[in-house]
PDB file of C-alpha atoms and ligand atoms in Angstrom:
ATOM      1  CA  MET V 253      26.737  41.930  11.120  1.00 92.00           C
ATOM      2  CA  LEU V 254      27.382  38.464   9.743  1.00 98.00           C
ATOM      3  CA  ALA V 255      28.052  35.767  12.369  1.00 98.00           C
ATOM      4  CA  LEU V 256      29.868  32.529  11.680  1.00 98.00           C
ATOM      5  CA  TYR V 257      29.599  29.642  14.126  1.00 98.00           C
ATOM      6  CA  GLY V 258      32.544  27.273  13.852  1.00 98.00           C
ATOM      7  CA  HIS V 259      35.968  26.485  15.218  1.00 98.00           C
ATOM      8  CA  PRO V 260      39.392  27.848  14.179  1.00 98.00           C
ATOM      9  CA  PHE V 261      40.742  24.248  13.755  1.00 98.00           C
ATOM     10  CA  SER V 262      37.809  23.004  11.734  1.00 98.00           C
ATOM     11  CA  SER V 263      38.446  22.424   8.021  1.00 98.00           C
ATOM     12  CA  TYR V 264      34.887  23.130   6.967  1.00 98.00           C
ATOM     13  CA  THR V 265      34.882  26.322   9.031  1.00 98.00           C
ATOM     14  CA  TRP V 266      37.992  27.427   7.112  1.00 98.00           C
ATOM     15  CA  LYS V 267      36.166  26.783   3.884  1.00 98.00           C
ATOM     16  CA  ALA V 268      33.521  29.385   4.753  1.00 98.00           C
ATOM     17  CA  GLN V 269      36.060  31.706   6.356  1.00 98.00           C
ATOM     18  CA  ILE V 270      38.244  31.712   3.234  1.00 98.00           C
ATOM     19  CA  ALA V 271      35.213  32.967   1.259  1.00 98.00           C
ATOM     20  CA  LEU V 272      34.463  35.643   3.837  1.00 98.00           C
ATOM     21  CA  HIS V 273      38.123  36.775   3.791  1.00 98.00           C
ATOM     22  CA  ALA V 274      38.284  36.755  -0.008  1.00 97.00           C
ATOM     23  CA  LEU V 275      35.249  39.025  -0.179  1.00 97.00           C
ATOM     24  CA  GLY V 276      36.729  41.282   2.516  1.00 97.00           C
ATOM     25  CA  LEU V 277      33.694  40.857   4.756  1.00 98.00           C
ATOM     26  CA  GLU V 278      33.742  41.485   8.485  1.00 98.00           C
ATOM     27  CA  TYR V 279      32.011  38.882  10.616  1.00 98.00           C
ATOM     28  CA  ASP V 280      31.577  37.908  14.194  1.00 98.00           C
ATOM     29  CA  PHE V 281      33.306  34.592  14.682  1.00 98.00           C
ATOM     30  CA  ARG V 282      31.366  32.635  17.290  1.00 98.00           C
ATOM     31  CA  VAL V 283      33.728  29.913  18.395  1.00 98.00           C
ATOM     32  CA  LEU V 284      32.388  26.520  19.478  1.00 98.00           C
ATOM     33  CA  GLU V 285      33.988  25.778  22.803  1.00 96.00           C
ATOM     34  CA  ALA V 286      32.513  24.557  26.032  1.00 96.00           C
ATOM     35  CA  GLU V 287      32.672  28.066  27.547  1.00 96.00           C
ATOM     36  CA  PHE V 288      30.128  29.279  24.910  1.00 97.00           C
ATOM     37  CA  PRO V 289      27.202  26.820  25.145  1.00 98.00           C
ATOM     38  CA  GLU V 290      24.981  29.331  23.411  1.00 98.00           C
ATOM     39  CA  HIS V 291      27.064  28.938  20.262  1.00 98.00           C
ATOM     40  CA  GLY V 292      26.648  25.151  20.415  1.00 98.00           C
ATOM     41  CA  ALA V 293      22.927  25.640  20.847  1.00 98.00           C
ATOM     42  CA  ILE V 294      22.705  27.510  17.498  1.00 98.00           C
ATOM     43  CA  VAL V 295      24.605  24.735  15.733  1.00 98.00           C
ATOM     44  CA  ALA V 296      22.423  22.073  17.345  1.00 98.00           C
ATOM     45  CA  GLN V 297      19.330  23.878  16.127  1.00 98.00           C
ATOM     46  CA  HIS V 298      20.531  25.034  12.685  1.00 98.00           C
ATOM     47  CA  GLY V 299      23.425  22.821  11.668  1.00 98.00           C
ATOM     48  CA  GLY V 300      21.332  20.420   9.642  1.00 98.00           C
ATOM     49  CA  PRO V 301      20.480  16.771  10.332  1.00 98.00           C
ATOM     50  CA  HIS V 302      23.784  16.044  12.102  1.00 98.00           C
ATOM     51  CA  ALA V 303      24.265  19.471  13.729  1.00 98.00           C
ATOM     52  CA  LYS V 304      27.441  20.271  11.862  1.00 98.00           C
ATOM     53  CA  PHE V 305      29.351  23.520  11.594  1.00 98.00           C
ATOM     54  CA  PRO V 306      29.953  26.033  10.102  1.00 98.00           C
ATOM     55  CA  VAL V 307      26.637  27.844  10.352  1.00 98.00           C
ATOM     56  CA  LEU V 308      26.255  31.402   9.005  1.00 98.00           C
ATOM     57  CA  VAL V 309      23.697  33.865  10.358  1.00 98.00           C
ATOM     58  CA  ASP V 310      22.973  37.047   8.431  1.00 98.00           C
ATOM     59  CA  ASP V 311      20.360  39.249   9.966  1.00 94.00           C
ATOM     60  CA  GLY V 312      18.071  36.355  10.855  1.00 91.00           C
ATOM     61  CA  LYS V 313      18.846  34.314   7.695  1.00 97.00           C
ATOM     62  CA  VAL V 314      20.561  31.060   8.696  1.00 98.00           C
ATOM     63  CA  VAL V 315      22.627  28.951   6.280  1.00 98.00           C
ATOM     64  CA  PHE V 316      24.415  25.678   6.979  1.00 98.00           C
ATOM     65  CA  GLU V 317      26.726  23.513   4.828  1.00 98.00           C
ATOM     66  CA  ALA V 318      29.944  25.284   3.849  1.00 98.00           C
ATOM     67  CA  THR V 319      29.203  25.126   0.106  1.00 98.00           C
ATOM     68  CA  SER V 320      25.739  26.671   0.621  1.00 98.00           C
ATOM     69  CA  ILE V 321      27.262  29.384   2.770  1.00 98.00           C
ATOM     70  CA  ILE V 322      29.604  30.238  -0.120  1.00 98.00           C
ATOM     71  CA  GLU V 323      26.736  30.137  -2.627  1.00 98.00           C
ATOM     72  CA  TYR V 324      24.801  32.464  -0.310  1.00 98.00           C
ATOM     73  CA  LEU V 325      27.741  34.895   0.076  1.00 98.00           C
ATOM     74  CA  ASN V 326      28.279  34.897  -3.683  1.00 98.00           C
ATOM     75  CA  GLN V 327      24.669  35.973  -4.258  1.00 97.00           C
ATOM     76  CA  ARG V 328      24.461  38.396  -1.379  1.00 97.00           C
ATOM     77  CA  PHE V 329      27.785  40.221  -1.978  1.00 97.00           C
ATOM     78  CA  PRO V 330      28.390  40.485  -5.739  1.00 94.00           C
ATOM     79  CA  ALA V 331      32.104  40.983  -6.393  1.00 93.00           C
ATOM     80  CA  ASP V 332      34.255  41.780  -9.428  1.00 91.00           C
ATOM     81  CA  LEU V 333      35.912  38.414  -8.901  1.00 90.00           C
ATOM     82  CA  PRO V 334      32.965  36.264  -7.898  1.00 95.00           C
ATOM     83  CA  LEU V 335      33.387  33.062  -5.871  1.00 97.00           C
ATOM     84  CA  ILE V 336      31.341  31.273  -8.480  1.00 97.00           C
ATOM     85  CA  PRO V 337      31.565  32.405 -12.117  1.00 95.00           C
ATOM     86  CA  ALA V 338      28.485  33.935 -13.709  1.00 95.00           C
ATOM     87  CA  ASP V 339      28.980  31.856 -16.806  1.00 95.00           C
ATOM     88  CA  ALA V 340      26.925  28.710 -16.377  1.00 97.00           C
ATOM     89  CA  ALA V 341      29.439  26.277 -17.891  1.00 97.00           C
ATOM     90  CA  ALA V 342      32.308  27.698 -15.834  1.00 93.00           C
ATOM     91  CA  ALA V 343      30.122  27.613 -12.726  1.00 96.00           C
ATOM     92  CA  LEU V 344      29.342  23.914 -13.341  1.00 98.00           C
ATOM     93  CA  ASP V 345      33.088  23.139 -13.498  1.00 95.00           C
ATOM     94  CA  VAL V 346      33.675  25.027 -10.228  1.00 96.00           C
ATOM     95  CA  ARG V 347      30.826  23.258  -8.485  1.00 98.00           C
ATOM     96  CA  THR V 348      32.048  19.913  -9.711  1.00 98.00           C
ATOM     97  CA  MET V 349      35.527  20.512  -8.326  1.00 97.00           C
ATOM     98  CA  ASP V 350      33.928  21.591  -5.035  1.00 98.00           C
ATOM     99  CA  ARG V 351      32.301  18.144  -4.871  1.00 98.00           C
ATOM    100  CA  VAL V 352      35.669  16.495  -5.701  1.00 98.00           C
ATOM    101  CA  PHE V 353      37.454  18.246  -2.830  1.00 98.00           C
ATOM    102  CA  ASP V 354      34.670  17.569  -0.308  1.00 98.00           C
ATOM    103  CA  ASN V 355      33.984  13.916  -1.267  1.00 98.00           C
ATOM    104  CA  TYR V 356      37.411  12.616  -2.286  1.00 98.00           C
ATOM    105  CA  VAL V 357      39.820  14.725  -0.187  1.00 98.00           C
ATOM    106  CA  MET V 358      38.151  16.275   2.859  1.00 98.00           C
ATOM    107  CA  ASN V 359      35.733  13.492   3.791  1.00 97.00           C
ATOM    108  CA  THR V 360      38.365  10.833   3.017  1.00 98.00           C
ATOM    109  CA  MET V 361      40.903  12.571   5.180  1.00 97.00           C
ATOM    110  CA  GLN V 362      38.262  12.883   7.965  1.00 97.00           C
ATOM    111  CA  GLY V 363      37.929   9.040   7.833  1.00 97.00           C
ATOM    112  CA  ALA V 364      41.457   8.773   9.267  1.00 97.00           C
ATOM    113  CA  VAL V 365      40.737  11.452  11.851  1.00 97.00           C
ATOM    114  CA  ALA V 366      37.525   9.676  12.900  1.00 97.00           C
ATOM    115  CA  GLU V 367      39.408   6.367  13.259  1.00 97.00           C
ATOM    116  CA  ALA V 368      42.034   7.973  15.450  1.00 97.00           C
ATOM    117  CA  ILE V 369      39.286   9.488  17.643  1.00 96.00           C
ATOM    118  CA  ARG V 370      37.497   6.159  17.815  1.00 97.00           C
ATOM    119  CA  HIS V 371      40.636   4.255  18.893  1.00 96.00           C
ATOM    120  CA  PRO V 372      42.881   6.807  20.648  1.00 94.00           C
ATOM    121  CA  GLY V 373      46.537   5.820  20.302  1.00 91.00           C
ATOM    122  CA  ALA V 374      45.714   2.634  18.392  1.00 95.00           C
ATOM    123  CA  PRO V 375      43.923   3.445  15.130  1.00 95.00           C
ATOM    124  CA  ASP V 376      43.196   0.394  12.946  1.00 97.00           C
ATOM    125  CA  PRO V 377      46.053   0.209  10.411  1.00 97.00           C
ATOM    126  CA  VAL V 378      43.700  -1.315   7.821  1.00 98.00           C
ATOM    127  CA  VAL V 379      41.407   1.698   8.016  1.00 97.00           C
ATOM    128  CA  LEU V 380      44.365   4.093   7.802  1.00 97.00           C
ATOM    129  CA  ALA V 381      45.765   2.200   4.816  1.00 98.00           C
ATOM    130  CA  GLU V 382      42.449   2.431   3.017  1.00 98.00           C
ATOM    131  CA  VAL V 383      42.330   6.149   3.609  1.00 98.00           C
ATOM    132  CA  THR V 384      45.902   6.750   2.411  1.00 98.00           C
ATOM    133  CA  ALA V 385      45.284   4.629  -0.655  1.00 98.00           C
ATOM    134  CA  GLN V 386      42.165   6.588  -1.481  1.00 98.00           C
ATOM    135  CA  LEU V 387      43.935   9.873  -0.951  1.00 98.00           C
ATOM    136  CA  ARG V 388      46.814   8.829  -3.238  1.00 98.00           C
ATOM    137  CA  ARG V 389      44.310   7.861  -5.907  1.00 98.00           C
ATOM    138  CA  THR V 390      42.725  11.367  -5.595  1.00 98.00           C
ATOM    139  CA  TYR V 391      46.173  13.026  -5.615  1.00 98.00           C
ATOM    140  CA  ALA V 392      47.003  11.276  -8.903  1.00 98.00           C
ATOM    141  CA  TRP V 393      43.728  12.426 -10.414  1.00 98.00           C
ATOM    142  CA  LEU V 394      44.245  16.009  -9.234  1.00 98.00           C
ATOM    143  CA  GLU V 395      47.791  15.995 -10.607  1.00 97.00           C
ATOM    144  CA  GLU V 396      46.325  15.359 -14.073  1.00 96.00           C
ATOM    145  CA  TRP V 397      43.550  17.935 -13.494  1.00 96.00           C
ATOM    146  CA  LEU V 398      46.107  20.565 -12.616  1.00 96.00           C
ATOM    147  CA  ALA V 399      48.038  19.883 -15.830  1.00 94.00           C
ATOM    148  CA  GLY V 400      45.158  21.464 -17.805  1.00 84.00           C
ATOM    149  CA  ARG V 401      44.302  24.218 -15.397  1.00 84.00           C
ATOM    150  CA  GLU V 402      45.074  27.923 -15.809  1.00 75.00           C
ATOM    151  CA  GLU V 403      45.754  29.555 -12.467  1.00 67.00           C
ATOM    152  CA  GLY V 404      44.076  32.950 -12.023  1.00 63.00           C
ATOM    153  CA  ALA V 405      46.698  35.021 -10.187  1.00 61.00           C
ATOM    154  CA  GLY V 406      45.623  34.819  -6.563  1.00 66.00           C
ATOM    155  CA  ALA V 407      41.984  34.427  -7.507  1.00 88.00           C
ATOM    156  CA  ILE V 408      39.744  32.707  -4.981  1.00 96.00           C
ATOM    157  CA  THR V 409      36.667  30.794  -6.070  1.00 97.00           C
ATOM    158  CA  LEU V 410      34.664  28.039  -4.506  1.00 98.00           C
ATOM    159  CA  VAL V 411      37.399  25.723  -5.772  1.00 98.00           C
ATOM    160  CA  GLU V 412      40.128  27.371  -3.690  1.00 97.00           C
ATOM    161  CA  CYS V 413      37.767  27.526  -0.657  1.00 98.00           C
ATOM    162  CA  ALA V 414      37.244  23.776  -0.838  1.00 98.00           C
ATOM    163  CA  ALA V 415      40.766  22.854  -1.920  1.00 98.00           C
ATOM    164  CA  ALA V 416      42.821  24.757   0.645  1.00 98.00           C
ATOM    165  CA  PRO V 417      41.539  23.241   3.887  1.00 98.00           C
ATOM    166  CA  SER V 418      41.069  19.748   2.439  1.00 98.00           C
ATOM    167  CA  LEU V 419      44.592  19.617   0.945  1.00 98.00           C
ATOM    168  CA  PHE V 420      46.100  21.257   4.022  1.00 98.00           C
ATOM    169  CA  TYR V 421      44.861  18.533   6.351  1.00 98.00           C
ATOM    170  CA  ALA V 422      44.992  15.657   3.832  1.00 98.00           C
ATOM    171  CA  ASP V 423      48.723  16.284   3.575  1.00 98.00           C
ATOM    172  CA  TRP V 424      48.977  15.698   7.310  1.00 98.00           C
ATOM    173  CA  VAL V 425      47.362  12.257   6.847  1.00 98.00           C
ATOM    174  CA  GLU V 426      49.215  11.281   3.646  1.00 98.00           C
ATOM    175  CA  GLN V 427      51.911  13.749   2.615  1.00 98.00           C
ATOM    176  CA  ILE V 428      51.670  14.949  -0.989  1.00 98.00           C
ATOM    177  CA  GLY V 429      55.045  13.710  -2.172  1.00 95.00           C
ATOM    178  CA  ALA V 430      57.431  14.602  -4.996  1.00 96.00           C
ATOM    179  CA  GLU V 431      55.543  12.322  -7.334  1.00 97.00           C
ATOM    180  CA  PHE V 432      52.765  14.883  -7.355  1.00 98.00           C
ATOM    181  CA  PRO V 433      54.744  18.105  -8.115  1.00 97.00           C
ATOM    182  CA  ARG V 434      51.848  20.133  -9.504  1.00 96.00           C
ATOM    183  CA  LEU V 435      49.610  19.305  -6.527  1.00 97.00           C
ATOM    184  CA  SER V 436      52.370  19.932  -4.072  1.00 97.00           C
ATOM    185  CA  ALA V 437      53.098  23.362  -5.670  1.00 96.00           C
ATOM    186  CA  TRP V 438      49.400  24.239  -5.770  1.00 96.00           C
ATOM    187  CA  ARG V 439      48.975  23.364  -2.040  1.00 97.00           C
ATOM    188  CA  ALA V 440      51.964  25.691  -1.282  1.00 97.00           C
ATOM    189  CA  HIS V 441      50.281  28.412  -3.428  1.00 95.00           C
ATOM    190  CA  LEU V 442      46.966  27.941  -1.547  1.00 96.00           C
ATOM    191  CA  VAL V 443      48.459  28.057   1.975  1.00 97.00           C
ATOM    192  CA  ALA V 444      50.275  31.279   1.076  1.00 96.00           C
ATOM    193  CA  LEU V 445      47.031  33.121   0.059  1.00 96.00           C
ATOM    194  CA  PRO V 446      46.270  35.695   2.786  1.00 97.00           C
ATOM    195  CA  ALA V 447      42.666  34.543   3.006  1.00 97.00           C
ATOM    196  CA  VAL V 448      43.978  31.042   3.841  1.00 98.00           C
ATOM    197  CA  SER V 449      47.057  31.840   5.921  1.00 98.00           C
ATOM    198  CA  GLN V 450      44.814  33.794   8.256  1.00 98.00           C
ATOM    199  CA  CYS V 451      42.969  30.537   9.018  1.00 98.00           C
ATOM    200  CA  ILE V 452      46.201  28.570   9.422  1.00 98.00           C
ATOM    201  CA  GLU V 453      47.553  31.073  11.932  1.00 98.00           C
ATOM    202  CA  ALA V 454      44.284  31.195  13.940  1.00 98.00           C
ATOM    203  CA  ALA V 455      44.306  27.387  14.069  1.00 98.00           C
ATOM    204  CA  ARG V 456      47.970  27.074  15.124  1.00 98.00           C
ATOM    205  CA  PRO V 457      47.261  27.083  18.938  1.00 97.00           C
ATOM    206  CA  PHE V 458      44.882  24.148  18.454  1.00 97.00           C
ATOM    207  CA  ARG V 459      47.255  21.738  16.634  1.00 97.00           C
ATOM    208  CA  SER V 460      47.253  19.400  19.594  1.00 95.00           C
ATOM    209  CA  TYR V 461      43.656  18.675  18.692  1.00 94.00           C
ATOM    210  CA  PHE V 462      44.767  16.761  15.578  1.00 96.00           C
ATOM    211  CA  PRO V 463      44.228  13.174  16.792  1.00 95.00           C
ATOM    212  CA  LEU V 464      46.911  11.627  14.522  1.00 95.00           C
ATOM    213  CA  GLY V 465      49.504  14.126  15.700  1.00 94.00           C
ATOM    214  CA  ALA V 466      50.200  17.271  13.729  1.00 96.00           C
ATOM    215  CA  PRO V 467      53.419  17.006  11.730  1.00 95.00           C
ATOM    216  CA  ASP V 468      56.175  19.548  12.308  1.00 92.00           C
ATOM    217  CA  ARG V 469      55.593  21.564   9.136  1.00 91.00           C
ATOM    218  CA  ASP V 470      53.305  24.287   7.763  1.00 94.00           C
TER     219      ASP V 470
HETATM  220  N1  LIG L 159      28.940  18.772   4.936  1.00 75.18           N
HETATM  221  C1  LIG L 159      29.245  19.691   6.031  1.00 75.18           C
HETATM  222  C2  LIG L 159      30.359  19.081   6.871  1.00 75.18           C
HETATM  223  C3  LIG L 159      30.661  19.883   8.113  1.00 75.18           C
HETATM  224  C4  LIG L 159      31.521  19.121   9.100  1.00 75.18           C
HETATM  225  O1  LIG L 159      31.829  17.979   8.947  1.00 75.18           O
HETATM  226  N2  LIG L 159      31.888  19.875  10.134  1.00 75.18           N
HETATM  227  C5  LIG L 159      32.642  19.284  11.213  1.00 75.18           C
HETATM  228  C6  LIG L 159      33.790  20.211  11.612  1.00 75.18           C
HETATM  229  S1  LIG L 159      35.006  20.317  10.339  1.00 75.18           S
HETATM  230  C7  LIG L 159      31.731  19.130  12.414  1.00 75.18           C
HETATM  231  O2  LIG L 159      30.651  19.715  12.477  1.00 75.18           O
HETATM  232  N3  LIG L 159      32.143  18.270  13.340  1.00 75.18           N
HETATM  233  C8  LIG L 159      31.409  18.097  14.582  1.00 75.18           C
HETATM  234  C9  LIG L 159      30.475  16.920  14.521  1.00 75.18           C
HETATM  235  O3  LIG L 159      30.492  16.165  13.567  1.00 75.18           O
HETATM  236  O4  LIG L 159      29.716  16.775  15.496  1.00 75.18           O
HETATM  237  C10 LIG L 159      29.706  21.064   5.453  1.00 75.18           C
HETATM  238  O5  LIG L 159      30.126  21.054   4.294  1.00 75.18           O
HETATM  239  O6  LIG L 159      29.557  22.057   6.083  1.00 75.18           O
END
């Protein structure tokens, strides 16, 4: 059976989980908590240069990096609605947007989280202001991108896998306001997808982990 090492509150773990859920795959979720040091040992050994999670293990084959896990699942479990389109031009577009969500939403949002962890209770307002400005710039770009996008009814690709967790948590750092109506509506659509809402519910008991304080919504 597939095994995924990660944590229910971790955005990049969600990214891999959403793909697993979309493909309808069963997997053994090996949660990283102090009571399971053997899970941490796998991530330390296989989680790449900085020992990050998620890590997927499939019958001895180990894959790290959420995007690579999704690429792997897409190859290993061909589906009628693939996570990455077979058409090369369409696949390039999907992979480009995956980079946009990781680099300009997820990792930007994590900058605020890292600052709050570095200075508990007193994050540097300059750092937080930089993060929110960068997020707003990305939101404006995504608002335009969405204007030209056709939504596949409920379809989940690598784009949705990357977008759902990154927009979910970015909104907690800098709320996607009424000036971004398409992005706001798309986030609502994403969080309602069963493959995503499963992650949200599993993470709910851990909301106190959010170092900036989880807002009272979602
Ligand atoms: N580029 C990696 C990033 C993974 C990542 O940042 N994971 C976080 C959890 S969301 C993590 O491992 N945090 C623990 C740490 O940095 O030690 C990916 O796409 O999988």
